[in-house]
Amino acid sequence: MNVLFCLLPKEKVAFVEDKMSIRQVMEKMEAYRYSTIPLIDESGKYIGTISEGDILWFLKERHTFDLKELEKVSILEVKRNKDNQVVYANANIEDIIETSIIQNFVPVLDDRHLFIGIVTRKSIIQFLMEKREK
């Protein structure tokens, strides 16, 4: 089965853009209760994944938790420890099962490398349960 059947489209996914400040990203992650969030550029291309850990290590190295100061610092200054592995829209769910073991979500890109949404671990588990029941 194609990943698009389990896709949570971009319009329904919280993501951050490369022009945002660290404070804006922190506030968005807090509002959605995400520990990891996709990072895209203004054209919609997937850049990577920002995690709470990435931000915490950045703050530790900077010796600051001053939110006013973090309004002036681009999220691009944060070193990302690990970006979520991506798949393209023509991939099959079976192809991303192993990836979902180590990632909460798998970013999905179209053939122009534009971010079109995610497939969550939950949707993969639901797919496997339905497949087992058949």
PDB file of C-alpha atoms in Angstrom:
ATOM      1  CA  MET A   1       0.000   0.000   0.000  1.00  0.00           C
ATOM      2  CA  ASN A   2       1.267   3.464  -0.913  1.00  0.00           C
ATOM      3  CA  VAL A   3       2.262   5.853   1.908  1.00  0.00           C
ATOM      4  CA  LEU A   4      -0.228   8.423   0.625  1.00  0.00           C
ATOM      5  CA  PHE A   5      -3.062   6.319   2.079  1.00  0.00           C
ATOM      6  CA  CYS A   6      -1.636   6.986   5.561  1.00  0.00           C
ATOM      7  CA  LEU A   7      -0.400  10.517   4.916  1.00  0.00           C
ATOM      8  CA  LEU A   8      -1.205  13.308   7.328  1.00  0.00           C
ATOM      9  CA  PRO A   9      -1.062  16.232   4.864  1.00  0.00           C
ATOM     10  CA  LYS A  10       1.118  19.281   5.410  1.00  0.00           C
ATOM     11  CA  GLU A  11      -1.962  21.415   6.107  1.00  0.00           C
ATOM     12  CA  LYS A  12      -2.672  19.302   9.197  1.00  0.00           C
ATOM     13  CA  VAL A  13       0.932  19.026  10.415  1.00  0.00           C
ATOM     14  CA  ALA A  14       2.678  21.524  12.671  1.00  0.00           C
ATOM     15  CA  PHE A  15       6.043  22.403  11.189  1.00  0.00           C
ATOM     16  CA  VAL A  16       8.516  25.251  11.504  1.00  0.00           C
ATOM     17  CA  GLU A  17      10.155  27.383   8.851  1.00  0.00           C
ATOM     18  CA  ASP A  18      13.813  28.283   8.522  1.00  0.00           C
ATOM     19  CA  LYS A  19      13.089  32.006   8.963  1.00  0.00           C
ATOM     20  CA  MET A  20      11.741  31.488  12.489  1.00  0.00           C
ATOM     21  CA  SER A  21      13.595  32.350  15.678  1.00  0.00           C
ATOM     22  CA  ILE A  22      14.455  29.813  18.338  1.00  0.00           C
ATOM     23  CA  ARG A  23      11.802  31.340  20.582  1.00  0.00           C
ATOM     24  CA  GLN A  24       9.112  30.965  17.904  1.00  0.00           C
ATOM     25  CA  VAL A  25      10.067  27.331  17.363  1.00  0.00           C
ATOM     26  CA  MET A  26      10.028  26.628  21.101  1.00  0.00           C
ATOM     27  CA  GLU A  27       6.581  28.202  21.412  1.00  0.00           C
ATOM     28  CA  LYS A  28       5.203  26.197  18.496  1.00  0.00           C
ATOM     29  CA  MET A  29       6.625  22.946  19.880  1.00  0.00           C
ATOM     30  CA  GLU A  30       5.119  23.762  23.261  1.00  0.00           C
ATOM     31  CA  ALA A  31       1.710  24.611  21.785  1.00  0.00           C
ATOM     32  CA  TYR A  32       1.526  21.319  19.886  1.00  0.00           C
ATOM     33  CA  ARG A  33       3.329  19.313  22.584  1.00  0.00           C
ATOM     34  CA  TYR A  34       5.855  18.032  20.003  1.00  0.00           C
ATOM     35  CA  SER A  35       9.301  16.863  21.021  1.00  0.00           C
ATOM     36  CA  THR A  36      10.400  16.804  17.374  1.00  0.00           C
ATOM     37  CA  ILE A  37       9.125  18.936  14.497  1.00  0.00           C
ATOM     38  CA  PRO A  38       9.800  19.147  10.740  1.00  0.00           C
ATOM     39  CA  LEU A  39      11.824  22.127   9.501  1.00  0.00           C
ATOM     40  CA  ILE A  40      11.141  23.441   5.996  1.00  0.00           C
ATOM     41  CA  ASP A  41      12.334  26.393   3.949  1.00  0.00           C
ATOM     42  CA  GLU A  42      10.135  29.126   2.472  1.00  0.00           C
ATOM     43  CA  SER A  43       9.744  27.214  -0.799  1.00  0.00           C
ATOM     44  CA  GLY A  44       8.420  24.174   1.089  1.00  0.00           C
ATOM     45  CA  LYS A  45      11.521  21.996   0.858  1.00  0.00           C
ATOM     46  CA  TYR A  46      12.290  19.756   3.812  1.00  0.00           C
ATOM     47  CA  ILE A  47      15.460  20.830   5.604  1.00  0.00           C
ATOM     48  CA  GLY A  48      15.438  18.451   8.548  1.00  0.00           C
ATOM     49  CA  THR A  49      14.047  17.853  11.989  1.00  0.00           C
ATOM     50  CA  ILE A  50      14.426  20.011  15.092  1.00  0.00           C
ATOM     51  CA  SER A  51      14.176  18.299  18.461  1.00  0.00           C
ATOM     52  CA  GLU A  52      13.890  19.535  22.023  1.00  0.00           C
ATOM     53  CA  GLY A  53      17.323  18.047  22.606  1.00  0.00           C
ATOM     54  CA  ASP A  54      18.842  20.073  19.752  1.00  0.00           C
ATOM     55  CA  ILE A  55      17.489  23.262  21.300  1.00  0.00           C
ATOM     56  CA  LEU A  56      18.547  22.325  24.835  1.00  0.00           C
ATOM     57  CA  TRP A  57      22.133  21.618  23.727  1.00  0.00           C
ATOM     58  CA  PHE A  58      22.192  24.941  21.894  1.00  0.00           C
ATOM     59  CA  LEU A  59      20.992  26.785  25.013  1.00  0.00           C
ATOM     60  CA  LYS A  60      23.569  25.008  27.168  1.00  0.00           C
ATOM     61  CA  GLU A  61      26.399  25.955  24.797  1.00  0.00           C
ATOM     62  CA  ARG A  62      25.163  29.575  24.634  1.00  0.00           C
ATOM     63  CA  HIS A  63      24.707  29.772  28.432  1.00  0.00           C
ATOM     64  CA  THR A  64      21.360  31.470  28.025  1.00  0.00           C
ATOM     65  CA  PHE A  65      17.692  30.867  28.589  1.00  0.00           C
ATOM     66  CA  ASP A  66      16.780  34.509  27.910  1.00  0.00           C
ATOM     67  CA  LEU A  67      13.709  34.385  25.661  1.00  0.00           C
ATOM     68  CA  LYS A  68      14.209  37.994  24.524  1.00  0.00           C
ATOM     69  CA  GLU A  69      17.666  37.085  23.269  1.00  0.00           C
ATOM     70  CA  LEU A  70      16.329  33.928  21.580  1.00  0.00           C
ATOM     71  CA  GLU A  71      13.882  36.043  19.552  1.00  0.00           C
ATOM     72  CA  LYS A  72      16.916  37.339  17.646  1.00  0.00           C
ATOM     73  CA  VAL A  73      18.525  33.960  16.958  1.00  0.00           C
ATOM     74  CA  SER A  74      17.557  31.963  13.864  1.00  0.00           C
ATOM     75  CA  ILE A  75      16.592  28.330  14.265  1.00  0.00           C
ATOM     76  CA  LEU A  76      19.172  27.616  11.562  1.00  0.00           C
ATOM     77  CA  GLU A  77      21.892  28.345  14.126  1.00  0.00           C
ATOM     78  CA  VAL A  78      20.832  25.253  16.076  1.00  0.00           C
ATOM     79  CA  LYS A  79      22.904  22.201  15.211  1.00  0.00           C
ATOM     80  CA  ARG A  80      20.596  19.278  14.467  1.00  0.00           C
ATOM     81  CA  ASN A  81      21.710  15.993  15.978  1.00  0.00           C
ATOM     82  CA  LYS A  82      19.669  13.778  13.675  1.00  0.00           C
ATOM     83  CA  ASP A  83      17.210  14.437  10.882  1.00  0.00           C
ATOM     84  CA  ASN A  84      14.302  12.070  10.387  1.00  0.00           C
ATOM     85  CA  GLN A  85      14.732   9.814   7.405  1.00  0.00           C
ATOM     86  CA  VAL A  86      12.370  10.818   4.590  1.00  0.00           C
ATOM     87  CA  VAL A  87      10.438   8.876   1.962  1.00  0.00           C
ATOM     88  CA  TYR A  88       8.974   9.948  -1.322  1.00  0.00           C
ATOM     89  CA  ALA A  89       5.284   9.850  -2.176  1.00  0.00           C
ATOM     90  CA  ASN A  90       5.694   6.728  -4.320  1.00  0.00           C
ATOM     91  CA  ALA A  91       7.003   4.633  -1.386  1.00  0.00           C
ATOM     92  CA  ASN A  92       5.046   1.793   0.160  1.00  0.00           C
ATOM     93  CA  ILE A  93       4.042   1.577   3.811  1.00  0.00           C
ATOM     94  CA  GLU A  94       5.923  -1.718   4.072  1.00  0.00           C
ATOM     95  CA  ASP A  95       9.111   0.157   3.140  1.00  0.00           C
ATOM     96  CA  ILE A  96       8.912   2.503   6.141  1.00  0.00           C
ATOM     97  CA  ILE A  97       7.941   0.099   8.921  1.00  0.00           C
ATOM     98  CA  GLU A  98      11.535  -0.321  10.076  1.00  0.00           C
ATOM     99  CA  THR A  99      12.133   3.448   9.970  1.00  0.00           C
ATOM    100  CA  SER A 100       9.068   4.033  12.144  1.00  0.00           C
ATOM    101  CA  ILE A 101      10.623   1.960  14.920  1.00  0.00           C
ATOM    102  CA  ILE A 102      13.206   4.687  15.539  1.00  0.00           C
ATOM    103  CA  GLN A 103      11.185   7.745  14.443  1.00  0.00           C
ATOM    104  CA  ASN A 104       7.797   9.016  15.643  1.00  0.00           C
ATOM    105  CA  PHE A 105       7.017  10.160  12.126  1.00  0.00           C
ATOM    106  CA  VAL A 106       8.386   9.838   8.620  1.00  0.00           C
ATOM    107  CA  PRO A 107       8.428  13.017   6.489  1.00  0.00           C
ATOM    108  CA  VAL A 108       7.030  12.505   2.989  1.00  0.00           C
ATOM    109  CA  LEU A 109       8.329  14.480  -0.002  1.00  0.00           C
ATOM    110  CA  ASP A 110       7.071  14.805  -3.551  1.00  0.00           C
ATOM    111  CA  ASP A 111       9.278  14.382  -6.617  1.00  0.00           C
ATOM    112  CA  ARG A 112      10.352  18.053  -6.359  1.00  0.00           C
ATOM    113  CA  HIS A 113      11.609  17.405  -2.786  1.00  0.00           C
ATOM    114  CA  LEU A 114       8.766  19.473  -1.333  1.00  0.00           C
ATOM    115  CA  PHE A 115       7.402  18.503   2.067  1.00  0.00           C
ATOM    116  CA  ILE A 116       3.847  17.200   1.618  1.00  0.00           C
ATOM    117  CA  GLY A 117       3.184  15.723   5.065  1.00  0.00           C
ATOM    118  CA  ILE A 118       4.082  12.914   7.424  1.00  0.00           C
ATOM    119  CA  VAL A 119       3.239   9.316   8.115  1.00  0.00           C
ATOM    120  CA  THR A 120       3.009   8.757  11.856  1.00  0.00           C
ATOM    121  CA  ARG A 121       4.036   5.670  13.751  1.00  0.00           C
ATOM    122  CA  LYS A 122       0.430   5.393  14.913  1.00  0.00           C
ATOM    123  CA  SER A 123      -0.893   5.227  11.344  1.00  0.00           C
ATOM    124  CA  ILE A 124       1.661   2.534  10.489  1.00  0.00           C
ATOM    125  CA  ILE A 125       0.617   0.468  13.495  1.00  0.00           C
ATOM    126  CA  GLN A 126      -3.040   0.878  12.503  1.00  0.00           C
ATOM    127  CA  PHE A 127      -2.174  -0.259   8.977  1.00  0.00           C
ATOM    128  CA  LEU A 128      -0.418  -3.364  10.331  1.00  0.00           C
ATOM    129  CA  MET A 129      -3.335  -4.176  12.635  1.00  0.00           C
ATOM    130  CA  GLU A 130      -5.822  -3.909   9.766  1.00  0.00           C
ATOM    131  CA  LYS A 131      -3.568  -6.037   7.553  1.00  0.00           C
ATOM    132  CA  ARG A 132      -3.345  -8.696  10.278  1.00  0.00           C
ATOM    133  CA  GLU A 133      -7.119  -8.779  10.693  1.00  0.00           C
ATOM    134  CA  LYS A 134      -7.629  -9.479   6.968  1.00  0.00           C
TER     135      LYS A 134
END
